[in-house]
Short mmCIF file of C-alpha atoms in Angstrom, two decimals:
data_model
loop_
_atom_site.label_atom_id
_atom_site.label_comp_id
_atom_site.label_asym_id
_atom_site.label_seq_id
_atom_site.Cartn_x
_atom_site.Cartn_y
_atom_site.Cartn_z
CA MET S 20 20.12 -0.81 26.40
CA GLU S 21 21.72 2.10 23.83
CA ILE S 22 19.45 4.37 21.76
CA ASN S 23 19.40 4.71 18.01
CA PRO S 24 19.70 8.27 17.56
CA ASP S 25 18.57 8.47 13.92
CA PHE S 26 15.29 7.21 15.45
CA PRO S 27 14.30 9.46 17.79
CA LEU S 28 10.51 8.88 19.71
CA TRP S 29 9.19 11.51 17.41
CA LEU S 30 10.18 10.52 14.29
CA ARG S 31 9.02 6.95 15.97
CA ALA S 32 5.44 8.85 16.50
CA SER S 33 4.71 10.72 12.64
CA HIS S 34 5.68 7.65 11.04
CA LEU S 35 2.93 5.74 12.92
CA ILE S 36 0.69 8.50 12.78
CA ASN S 37 1.63 8.42 8.73
CA PHE S 38 1.19 5.30 8.51
CA VAL S 39 -2.62 5.34 9.47
CA LEU S 40 -3.43 8.46 7.48
CA ILE S 41 -2.18 7.09 4.42
CA GLY S 42 -4.76 4.15 5.03
CA ILE S 43 -8.03 6.55 5.53
CA LEU S 44 -6.64 8.03 2.76
CA LEU S 45 -6.25 4.90 -0.18
CA ARG S 46 -9.04 3.69 1.33
CA SER S 47 -11.45 7.11 0.84
CA GLY S 48 -9.11 7.34 -2.45
CA TRP S 49 -10.75 4.04 -3.76
CA GLU S 50 -14.38 4.78 -2.89
CA MET S 51 -14.46 7.71 -4.42
CA LEU S 52 -12.86 5.71 -7.31
CA ALA S 53 -16.05 3.99 -7.34
CA SER S 54 -18.04 6.59 -7.76
CA MET S 55 -16.71 7.62 -11.17
CA PRO S 56 -14.64 4.32 -12.35
CA ARG S 57 -12.82 6.02 -15.13
CA LEU S 58 -10.38 7.84 -16.31
CA TRP S 59 -9.37 9.55 -18.92
CA TRP S 60 -7.44 12.21 -20.05
CA ARG S 61 -9.50 14.05 -22.30
CA ASN S 62 -10.92 16.54 -20.65
CA ASP S 63 -14.68 16.05 -22.07
CA CYS S 64 -14.97 12.28 -20.47
CA ALA S 65 -16.19 11.55 -23.61
CA PRO S 66 -17.73 7.54 -24.32
CA GLY S 67 -15.31 5.24 -25.54
CA THR S 68 -11.90 7.65 -24.79
CA GLU S 69 -10.82 6.09 -21.06
CA TRP S 70 -7.08 5.43 -20.99
CA LEU S 71 -8.38 2.58 -16.98
CA LYS S 72 -11.61 1.77 -15.96
CA PHE S 73 -12.44 -0.68 -12.84
CA THR S 74 -16.03 -1.93 -14.60
CA LYS S 75 -17.80 -3.67 -17.32
CA ARG S 76 -20.36 -1.64 -18.84
CA GLU S 77 -20.32 0.64 -21.45
CA LEU S 78 -20.86 3.62 -22.26
CA PRO S 79 -23.83 4.87 -24.32
CA LYS S 80 -22.77 7.65 -27.73
CA GLU S 81 -25.76 9.81 -27.07
CA GLU S 82 -25.90 12.79 -24.78
CA GLY S 83 -28.62 12.73 -21.48
CA VAL S 84 -29.25 9.02 -21.37
CA TYR S 85 -27.11 7.88 -19.06
CA THR S 86 -26.19 10.02 -15.38
CA SER S 87 -23.26 9.54 -13.17
CA LEU S 88 -24.61 7.81 -10.93
CA MET S 89 -26.05 5.52 -13.21
CA ASP S 90 -22.73 4.32 -13.36
CA GLU S 91 -21.36 4.54 -9.64
CA LYS S 92 -20.60 1.01 -8.28
CA SER S 93 -20.78 -0.09 -4.47
CA ALA S 94 -17.75 -0.87 -2.82
CA SER S 95 -16.88 -3.23 0.25
CA PRO S 96 -16.77 -1.37 3.40
CA ILE S 97 -13.99 -3.88 4.66
CA PHE S 98 -11.80 -2.02 1.38
CA THR S 99 -13.10 1.18 0.58
CA LEU S 100 -13.54 4.18 3.69
CA PRO S 101 -16.95 4.26 4.37
CA GLY S 102 -17.74 1.36 1.30
CA ARG S 103 -21.07 1.30 -0.09
CA GLU S 104 -21.88 3.87 -2.63
CA ASN S 105 -21.16 6.77 -0.34
CA ILE S 106 -18.95 9.67 -2.05
CA GLY S 107 -20.33 12.37 0.21
CA LEU S 108 -18.43 10.70 3.53
CA GLY S 109 -15.80 9.35 1.20
CA ARG S 110 -14.58 12.66 0.12
CA HIS S 111 -15.06 13.68 3.69
CA TRP S 112 -13.06 11.69 5.17
CA HIS S 113 -10.07 12.81 2.32
CA GLY S 114 -10.80 16.04 3.35
CA LEU S 115 -10.06 15.16 7.53
CA GLY S 116 -7.58 12.99 5.63
CA VAL S 117 -5.43 15.78 4.37
CA MET S 118 -5.70 18.39 6.41
CA LEU S 119 -3.89 15.78 9.45
CA TRP S 120 -1.52 14.28 6.24
CA VAL S 121 -0.91 17.61 6.25
CA LEU S 122 0.10 18.83 8.90
CA ASN S 123 2.24 15.68 10.09
CA GLY S 124 3.87 16.04 6.94
CA VAL S 125 5.58 19.64 7.94
CA PHE S 126 5.61 18.62 11.26
CA TYR S 127 8.01 15.64 10.12
CA VAL S 128 10.22 17.69 7.55
CA ILE S 129 10.38 20.98 10.56
CA MET S 130 11.33 17.97 12.42
CA LEU S 131 14.02 16.57 10.04
CA PHE S 132 16.56 19.51 9.02
CA ALA S 133 15.64 21.46 12.76
CA THR S 134 17.85 17.79 14.72
CA GLY S 135 19.74 17.28 11.25
CA LEU S 136 18.14 14.04 11.16
CA TRP S 137 17.84 15.21 7.15
CA LYS S 138 21.25 13.43 6.35
CA ARG S 139 19.91 9.43 7.28
CA LEU S 140 17.09 9.89 4.10
CA ILE S 141 18.42 12.93 1.71
CA PRO S 142 22.03 12.06 -0.32
CA THR S 143 25.27 13.48 0.28
CA SER S 144 26.88 12.10 -2.50
CA TRP S 145 26.73 11.46 -5.85
CA ASP S 146 27.82 7.75 -4.67
CA VAL S 147 24.47 7.25 -4.11
CA PHE S 148 23.27 6.29 -7.55
CA PRO S 149 26.03 3.65 -7.94
CA GLU S 150 25.55 2.27 -5.11
CA ALA S 151 21.75 2.81 -4.97
CA TRP S 152 22.20 0.45 -8.02
CA ASP S 153 24.70 -2.39 -6.71
CA SER S 154 21.83 -3.16 -3.69
CA PHE S 155 19.13 -3.14 -6.74
CA LYS S 156 20.90 -5.25 -7.91
CA THR S 157 21.53 -7.47 -5.10
CA TYR S 158 17.97 -7.44 -4.15
CA MET S 159 17.11 -8.77 -7.84
CA SER S 160 19.12 -11.70 -7.04
CA PHE S 161 17.02 -12.10 -4.00
CA THR S 162 19.52 -10.62 -2.02
CA ALA S 163 19.72 -9.03 0.99
CA PRO S 164 22.93 -5.46 1.59
CA GLY S 165 24.52 -6.41 4.37
CA ILE S 166 24.06 -5.00 7.77
CA GLU S 167 26.37 -2.17 7.23
CA HIS S 168 24.59 -0.96 4.72
CA PHE S 169 21.91 0.51 6.30
CA GLN S 170 23.37 2.96 9.08
CA PRO S 171 20.07 3.83 9.00
CA TYR S 172 19.72 3.52 5.11
CA ASP S 173 21.42 1.92 2.18
CA ALA S 174 21.72 4.35 -0.94
CA LEU S 175 18.85 2.67 -2.53
CA GLN S 176 16.24 3.35 0.65
CA GLN S 177 17.78 6.90 0.67
CA LEU S 178 16.42 7.93 -2.81
CA THR S 179 13.16 5.95 -2.94
CA TYR S 180 12.01 7.90 0.79
CA SER S 181 13.85 11.09 -0.48
CA PHE S 182 11.09 10.49 -3.65
CA VAL S 183 8.22 9.76 -1.90
CA ILE S 184 8.56 12.17 1.05
CA PHE S 185 10.61 15.38 -0.88
CA ILE S 186 8.39 14.62 -4.77
CA LEU S 187 5.58 12.04 -4.56
CA ALA S 188 3.76 13.54 -1.18
CA PRO S 189 4.12 17.07 -2.91
CA PHE S 190 2.62 15.43 -6.19
CA MET S 191 0.00 13.78 -4.49
CA MET S 192 -1.22 17.76 -2.84
CA LEU S 193 -0.51 19.38 -5.90
CA THR S 194 -2.77 17.19 -8.49
CA GLY S 195 -5.23 17.40 -5.88
CA VAL S 196 -5.55 20.71 -5.32
CA ALA S 197 -6.01 21.36 -8.93
CA MET S 198 -9.03 19.79 -8.83
CA SER S 199 -10.76 22.01 -6.73
CA PRO S 200 -12.96 24.58 -8.75
CA ALA S 201 -12.41 26.92 -6.74
CA VAL S 202 -8.86 26.49 -7.63
CA ARG S 203 -9.22 26.00 -11.21
CA GLN S 204 -12.03 29.31 -11.72
CA SER S 205 -9.65 31.70 -9.79
CA MET S 206 -6.07 30.18 -11.44
CA PRO S 207 -6.95 27.95 -14.94
CA TRP S 208 -3.56 28.08 -15.67
CA TYR S 209 -2.71 26.13 -12.90
CA VAL S 210 -5.31 23.15 -13.75
CA LYS S 211 -4.07 23.67 -17.77
CA MET S 212 -0.61 22.97 -16.29
CA TRP S 213 -1.46 19.65 -15.60
CA GLY S 214 -3.40 18.72 -18.12
CA GLY S 215 -6.77 19.91 -16.58
CA HIS S 216 -9.04 18.23 -14.54
CA GLN S 217 -8.91 14.53 -15.89
CA GLY S 218 -5.17 15.35 -15.79
CA ALA S 219 -4.63 16.24 -12.68
CA ARG S 220 -7.17 13.57 -11.50
CA SER S 221 -5.41 10.19 -14.06
CA LEU S 222 -1.91 12.00 -12.36
CA HIS S 223 -3.41 11.97 -8.86
CA PHE S 224 -4.32 8.12 -9.34
CA ILE S 225 -0.91 7.24 -10.80
CA GLY S 226 0.93 9.09 -7.56
CA MET S 227 -1.83 6.43 -5.53
CA ALA S 228 -0.40 3.70 -7.28
CA MET S 229 2.93 4.81 -6.23
CA MET S 230 2.65 5.11 -3.26
CA SER S 231 0.63 1.89 -2.52
CA GLY S 232 3.05 0.16 -4.05
CA PHE S 233 5.94 2.18 -1.79
CA VAL S 234 3.93 0.76 1.43
CA ILE S 235 3.69 -2.74 0.36
CA MET S 236 7.57 -2.75 -0.62
CA HIS S 237 8.15 -1.20 2.70
CA VAL S 238 6.09 -3.18 4.53
CA GLY S 239 7.32 -6.14 3.01
CA LEU S 240 11.35 -4.80 3.61
CA VAL S 241 10.93 -4.10 7.18
CA MET S 242 9.77 -8.26 7.43
CA LEU S 243 12.30 -9.30 5.13
CA VAL S 244 15.84 -7.45 4.90
CA HIS S 245 17.27 -7.94 8.43
CA ARG S 246 14.11 -7.96 10.28
CA ASN S 247 14.99 -8.26 13.55
CA HIS S 248 17.26 -4.41 13.21
CA ASN S 249 14.24 -3.18 11.92
CA THR S 250 11.86 -3.60 14.38
CA THR S 251 13.60 -2.63 17.12
CA ASN S 252 14.90 0.65 16.20
CA MET S 253 11.03 1.26 15.01
CA VAL S 254 9.73 0.22 18.06
CA PHE S 255 11.71 1.28 20.38
CA GLY S 256 14.43 3.50 18.84
CA VAL S 257 17.47 1.36 20.68
CA MET S 258 20.26 -0.33 18.13
CA SER S 259 20.37 -3.40 20.24
CA THR S 260 18.06 -6.40 18.96
CA GLU S 261 18.02 -8.44 22.40
CA ARG S 262 14.42 -7.47 22.32
CA ALA S 263 13.32 -8.15 18.72
CA GLY S 264 10.72 -10.42 19.16
CA GLN S 265 8.62 -8.37 21.41
CA ALA S 266 9.50 -5.82 19.07
CA LEU S 267 8.19 -7.69 16.27
CA PHE S 268 4.83 -8.47 18.07
CA ILE S 269 4.31 -4.91 18.89
CA MET S 270 4.63 -4.09 15.53
CA VAL S 271 2.04 -6.92 13.82
CA LEU S 272 -0.58 -6.39 16.84
CA THR S 273 0.14 -2.55 16.07
CA VAL S 274 -1.19 -3.45 12.35
CA VAL S 275 -3.52 -5.55 13.30
CA LEU S 276 -5.00 -2.99 15.40
CA VAL S 277 -4.48 -0.14 12.52
CA VAL S 278 -6.33 -1.90 10.15
CA CYS S 279 -9.51 -3.00 12.28
CA PHE S 280 -9.54 1.13 12.84
CA TRP S 281 -9.25 1.82 9.01
CA ILE S 282 -12.43 -0.75 9.33
CA GLY S 283 -13.72 0.20 12.34
CA LEU S 284 -14.30 3.79 11.18
CA SER S 285 -16.01 2.94 7.55
CA TYR S 286 -18.68 1.35 9.73
CA TRP S 287 -19.20 3.79 12.32
CA SER S 288 -19.62 5.63 9.82
CA LEU S 289 -22.27 3.82 8.00
CA SER S 290 -24.27 2.72 11.74
CA ASP S 291 -25.56 6.50 11.27
CA ARG S 292 -24.56 8.94 8.12
CA VAL S 293 -26.28 11.82 9.55
CA ARG S 294 -24.17 11.42 12.77
CA ALA S 295 -20.59 10.62 10.82
CA HIS S 296 -21.12 14.12 8.36
CA ASN S 297 -22.05 16.75 11.29
CA PHE S 298 -18.59 15.16 12.44
CA LEU S 299 -16.61 15.44 9.10
CA VAL S 300 -18.43 18.70 8.32
CA LEU S 301 -17.25 19.99 11.96
CA THR S 302 -13.82 19.32 11.46
CA THR S 303 -12.99 20.58 7.92
CA GLU S 304 -14.36 22.79 7.44
CA TRP S 305 -12.38 25.70 8.79
CA GLY S 306 -9.73 23.89 6.03
CA ARG S 307 -12.40 25.31 3.17
CA LYS S 308 -12.53 28.62 4.92
CA ILE S 309 -8.61 28.98 5.33
CA PHE S 310 -7.75 28.07 1.85
CA LEU S 311 -10.48 28.43 0.12
CA GLN S 312 -13.35 30.55 1.44
CA LYS S 313 -11.48 33.42 -0.35
CA LEU S 314 -10.79 32.82 -4.01
CA ARG S 315 -13.19 33.99 -6.89
CA PRO S 316 -14.12 32.85 -9.68
CA ARG S 317 -12.11 35.34 -13.07
CA GLY S 318 -14.69 33.27 -15.91
CA ALA S 319 -14.85 36.48 -18.50
CA LYS S 320 -11.38 38.01 -17.05
CA GLN S 321 -9.50 34.13 -17.70
CA LYS S 322 -7.50 33.69 -21.16
CA ALA S 323 -6.06 30.21 -20.34
CA TYR S 324 -9.33 28.54 -21.56
CA THR S 325 -10.73 29.16 -24.76
CA ASP S 326 -13.75 28.40 -27.40
CA ASP S 327 -11.00 25.93 -28.91
CA ASP S 328 -11.00 23.96 -25.62
CA ILE S 329 -15.42 23.93 -25.28
CA SER S 330 -15.69 19.92 -24.94
CA GLU S 331 -17.30 17.49 -28.05
CA PHE S 332 -19.48 15.39 -24.93
CA HIS S 333 -20.61 16.44 -21.87
CA TRP S 334 -22.47 14.22 -19.12
CA THR S 335 -25.34 14.92 -16.97
CA ASN S 336 -26.34 13.76 -13.36
CA GLY S 337 -29.53 13.33 -12.62
CA LEU S 338 -32.83 13.11 -16.08
CA PRO S 339 -35.01 16.17 -16.95
CA PRO S 340 -38.93 15.72 -14.93
CA THR S 341 -41.69 13.33 -16.17
CA GLU S 342 -44.15 14.34 -16.06
CA ASP S 343 -44.60 12.59 -12.69
CA GLU S 344 -42.44 15.23 -11.39
CA SER S 345 -43.57 18.29 -13.04
CA GLU S 346 -46.60 18.27 -15.61
CA TYR S 347 -45.32 21.95 -15.52
CA TRP S 348 -41.53 21.66 -16.79
CA ILE S 349 -43.33 19.11 -19.86
CA GLU S 350 -45.81 21.21 -21.17
CA GLN S 351 -43.15 23.79 -21.16
CA ARG S 352 -40.71 21.58 -22.95
CA ASP S 353 -43.43 20.62 -25.30
CA SER S 354 -44.44 23.98 -26.58
CA ASN S 355 -40.88 25.27 -26.76
CA TRP S 356 -40.61 27.26 -23.26
CA ASP S 357 -43.66 29.47 -24.84
CA GLY S 358 -44.31 31.39 -21.38
CA TYR S 359 -42.12 29.38 -18.81
CA GLU S 360 -42.90 30.82 -15.96
CA MET S 361 -40.16 30.99 -12.33
CA THR S 362 -40.32 32.89 -9.20
CA VAL S 363 -38.14 35.18 -7.67
CA PHE S 364 -39.23 34.90 -3.46
CA ASP S 365 -37.93 36.79 -0.49
CA ASP S 366 -38.90 34.95 2.83
CA VAL S 367 -37.71 37.76 4.56
CA ARG S 368 -40.52 40.23 3.74
CA ASP S 369 -42.57 37.14 1.97
CA VAL S 370 -43.01 38.57 -1.03
CA ASN S 371 -42.55 36.68 -4.61
CA LYS S 372 -42.80 37.96 -8.07
CA THR S 373 -43.26 35.45 -11.42
CA ILE S 374 -41.39 36.44 -14.12
CA THR S 375 -40.51 34.89 -17.49
CA LEU S 376 -37.36 34.04 -19.73
CA ASP S 377 -37.82 37.88 -21.13
CA ASP S 378 -37.07 39.70 -18.46
CA LEU S 379 -34.38 37.09 -17.64
CA ARG S 380 -32.82 37.89 -21.35
CA ALA S 381 -34.16 41.63 -20.77
CA LEU S 382 -31.64 41.91 -17.90
CA PRO S 383 -28.05 42.12 -18.87
CA GLN S 384 -26.04 39.28 -19.44
CA HIS S 385 -22.46 37.51 -19.20
CA SER S 386 -20.56 34.92 -20.96
CA TYR S 387 -17.86 32.77 -20.32
CA ILE S 388 -15.80 29.82 -20.39
CA ALA S 389 -15.57 27.60 -17.46
CA THR S 390 -14.52 23.37 -17.14
CA HIS S 391 -17.76 21.98 -15.07
CA THR S 392 -16.72 19.42 -12.74
CA CYS S 393 -18.77 16.80 -11.04
CA MET S 394 -18.26 14.90 -7.27
CA GLN S 395 -17.77 12.45 -8.87
CA GLY S 396 -15.38 13.38 -11.05
CA TRP S 397 -16.36 13.66 -14.48
CA SER S 398 -15.53 17.52 -16.66
CA ALA S 399 -16.99 19.22 -19.17
CA THR S 400 -15.97 23.05 -20.89
CA SER S 401 -18.34 25.04 -22.29
CA ARG S 402 -19.64 28.52 -22.92
CA TRP S 403 -22.16 29.76 -20.88
CA ARG S 404 -24.87 32.77 -20.44
CA GLY S 405 -27.08 34.49 -18.91
CA PRO S 406 -27.29 37.33 -16.25
CA LYS S 407 -26.29 37.26 -12.96
CA LEU S 408 -27.78 35.65 -10.63
CA THR S 409 -27.85 39.41 -8.16
CA ASP S 410 -29.53 40.91 -10.96
CA THR S 411 -32.15 38.87 -11.31
CA LEU S 412 -32.90 38.76 -7.50
CA GLU S 413 -32.49 42.93 -7.65
CA LEU S 414 -35.85 42.49 -9.76
CA LEU S 415 -37.60 42.54 -5.80
CA GLY S 416 -35.49 45.34 -4.89
CA GLU S 417 -32.61 45.67 -2.93
CA ARG S 418 -31.51 42.49 -0.72
CA PRO S 419 -33.44 42.57 2.42
CA GLU S 420 -31.71 42.59 6.26
CA GLY S 421 -31.32 39.56 7.38
CA ALA S 422 -30.55 37.91 4.63
CA ARG S 423 -28.02 35.31 4.79
CA TYR S 424 -28.39 32.78 1.68
CA VAL S 425 -30.25 32.44 -1.64
CA LEU S 426 -31.83 29.04 -2.06
CA ILE S 427 -32.63 27.84 -5.63
CA GLU S 428 -35.10 24.82 -6.34
CA SER S 429 -35.64 22.96 -9.36
CA TYR S 430 -38.57 21.57 -11.59
CA GLY S 431 -37.13 17.89 -11.25
CA LEU S 432 -36.70 16.02 -7.79
CA ALA S 433 -34.48 14.56 -5.88
CA GLN S 434 -33.23 11.19 -6.74
CA LYS S 435 -33.13 9.50 -4.04
CA MET S 436 -33.77 10.88 -0.19
CA ILE S 437 -31.45 9.28 2.57
CA ASP S 438 -34.22 7.90 4.61
CA ASP S 439 -36.36 6.50 1.25
CA ARG S 440 -38.99 9.58 1.84
CA PRO S 441 -41.00 10.71 -1.48
CA ARG S 442 -38.89 12.00 -3.29
CA GLU S 443 -38.83 16.26 -2.97
CA PRO S 444 -38.02 19.15 -5.48
CA PHE S 445 -34.19 19.47 -6.13
CA TYR S 446 -32.83 22.34 -3.93
CA ALA S 447 -29.68 24.37 -3.30
CA ALA S 448 -28.38 26.98 -1.02
CA ILE S 449 -25.62 29.12 -1.10
CA ASP S 450 -23.73 32.25 0.96
CA LEU S 451 -24.36 35.17 0.38
CA GLU S 452 -20.46 35.92 -1.36
CA THR S 453 -20.85 32.62 -3.46
CA ALA S 454 -23.96 34.42 -4.89
CA TYR S 455 -22.51 38.30 -5.73
CA GLU S 456 -19.72 36.28 -7.13
CA ASP S 457 -19.59 37.46 -11.26
CA ASP S 458 -19.74 33.98 -12.20
CA THR S 459 -22.70 32.90 -10.07
CA ILE S 460 -25.52 33.49 -12.92
CA LEU S 461 -28.69 31.52 -14.25
CA ALA S 462 -27.59 29.86 -17.81
CA LEU S 463 -29.88 30.55 -20.86
CA ASP S 464 -27.83 29.14 -23.32
CA ARG S 465 -24.37 27.55 -23.52
CA ASN S 466 -22.18 27.26 -26.47
CA GLY S 467 -24.11 29.98 -28.29
CA GLU S 468 -27.48 28.11 -28.17
CA PRO S 469 -29.79 27.34 -25.68
CA ILE S 470 -29.17 24.98 -22.99
CA ASP S 471 -29.69 21.55 -23.76
CA ASN S 472 -32.92 19.61 -21.95
CA HIS S 473 -30.60 17.03 -20.36
CA LEU S 474 -28.38 19.99 -18.83
CA GLY S 475 -30.98 22.15 -17.88
CA ALA S 476 -33.07 23.99 -19.59
CA PRO S 477 -34.90 26.62 -20.01
CA VAL S 478 -32.88 27.92 -16.62
CA ARG S 479 -29.95 26.77 -15.09
CA LEU S 480 -27.83 28.19 -11.73
CA ARG S 481 -24.48 27.94 -12.46
CA VAL S 482 -21.96 28.69 -9.16
CA GLU S 483 -17.90 28.09 -10.91
CA SER S 484 -16.58 27.67 -7.95
CA ASN S 485 -18.36 25.37 -6.79
CA HIS S 486 -18.38 21.46 -7.71
CA GLY S 487 -22.04 20.50 -9.60
CA TYR S 488 -24.09 19.53 -6.60
CA LYS S 489 -25.08 23.18 -6.61
CA HIS S 490 -25.64 24.17 -10.45
CA VAL S 491 -29.22 23.56 -9.75
CA LYS S 492 -31.50 22.39 -13.31
CA TRP S 493 -34.80 23.36 -14.97
CA VAL S 494 -34.27 26.46 -11.80
CA SER S 495 -37.98 27.14 -10.69
CA ARG S 496 -38.14 29.63 -7.76
CA ILE S 497 -35.17 31.69 -6.65
CA GLY S 498 -34.97 34.01 -3.49
CA TRP S 499 -33.74 35.64 -0.65
CA ILE S 500 -33.44 33.43 3.06
CA LYS S 501 -32.71 33.83 6.26
CA ASP S 502 -30.82 30.66 7.02
CA TYR S 503 -31.12 27.41 5.01
CA GLN S 504 -31.24 24.76 7.86
CA ASP S 505 -35.28 25.97 7.38
CA TYR S 506 -35.42 24.04 4.76
CA GLN S 507 -36.41 20.59 4.05
CA ASP S 508 -33.26 18.38 6.11
CA GLY S 509 -31.57 21.93 6.98
CA ARG S 510 -28.33 21.24 4.91
CA GLY S 511 -28.47 23.08 2.85
CA GLY S 512 -29.08 21.32 -0.97
CA THR S 513 -29.96 17.99 -2.06
CA ARG S 514 -26.52 16.61 -2.63
CA GLU S 515 -26.36 17.64 0.73
CA ASP S 516 -28.87 16.15 2.38
CA SER S 517 -29.29 13.01 0.67
CA ALA S 518 -25.59 12.59 -0.22
CA LEU S 519 -23.60 14.39 2.43
CA GLN S 520 -21.60 16.66 0.20
CA ALA S 521 -20.18 19.95 2.47
CA PHE S 522 -22.82 22.53 1.93
CA ASN S 523 -19.78 24.25 1.13
CA GLY S 524 -18.64 22.81 -2.65
CA ARG S 525 -15.40 24.50 -3.12
CA ILE S 526 -13.79 21.39 -3.01
#
């Protein structure tokens, strides 16, 4: 049986792998969208300014009364990965899918040019445009171009596949990267080029819709237009259609198995979320370390964002402590923070020191403009001001030998615990590299005014290279520690413990 040189084994294998990975990306992307089912072009995400939403809930206009977690929707594991309000695992699956998808895509493109098969996809004549138009008109008349046009693809297919591989796929990568806080804070001009965080998020969604439409169209046309020719090429890589029935059976069975695999990933993840988290962190952290760990926020040095970009509205995730959570914080709030105290500690040498707001104000103050992003998707741009975290820690003296992390704890409690035990104080740990970044501060002011209660008054942590779940509000304690695994559930923060986010919050 004659082998078709246009469909070698490596091409067919990478095509199948791509199909599997596209499903993982789409399903995990839908899980992330379900956690914040609204899309904006405005970077302050003000209520009522969405251009698209997938919820009937109406947002209150007042800040601080409605949190983004209240807006989260529970999606079915049949359609999302993993489903049931598990954005942390969804983000991990998306990260793993992206890395494997990019590797597979790079291999595919290299092999296209190494083998000369790029000519099967990329048009080499301007005649492709009138020919593609003729092909389009043929399809619109509910007929198909003759088989002689598919050697291996007709003109319309060439244009479509070239667009998806060389334009749409890179577009998805570029807009996806623009949503990383590490990239945004080190290269703010790049993110602003896409219309800010919300512009990148909305464009990424549009690209996702186009990719989904392409997958549906591609699979549909494979089955409807010269099916025998298509299936034997894709399954066996041969020109003869004698085994078309066998090829069709294998193709349908493969699609069914892949769909079962997608759904199985969801239920495997939900059956033991901690196990899934451990596996996904192990397989994705290398990507964050290689591509993001060395990126440093520019803060006061950047010129892309100015006071004109400051947001009119600021979402929150988590409400201020109640009397049941912290009587002390309530008393201090009612006395306008007169006498507010927090603890600086050193667990290596077992040293503690109580400091006041006056002590923090006496330290050198660092001010900059930054865009805050929540892992759910909302954003807001503000000017923050306060002492650097490490300057505050130096009130205890030099960093102790053996200290590898800084732990920050809140007067507020976690919103929920993964095992439904009584809620514990909200906390986050950060590594030393992050702690020593210029734009890791204990913020006292926002936009020239004391921080609002719902945004963390009177003191909140700012870690601009990370997503918002590392930015502890209502700070009560900060200190040097040896290992974050010795605290609470040992994953490095409340959102890591309860929502299974990544310890490294740079993307």
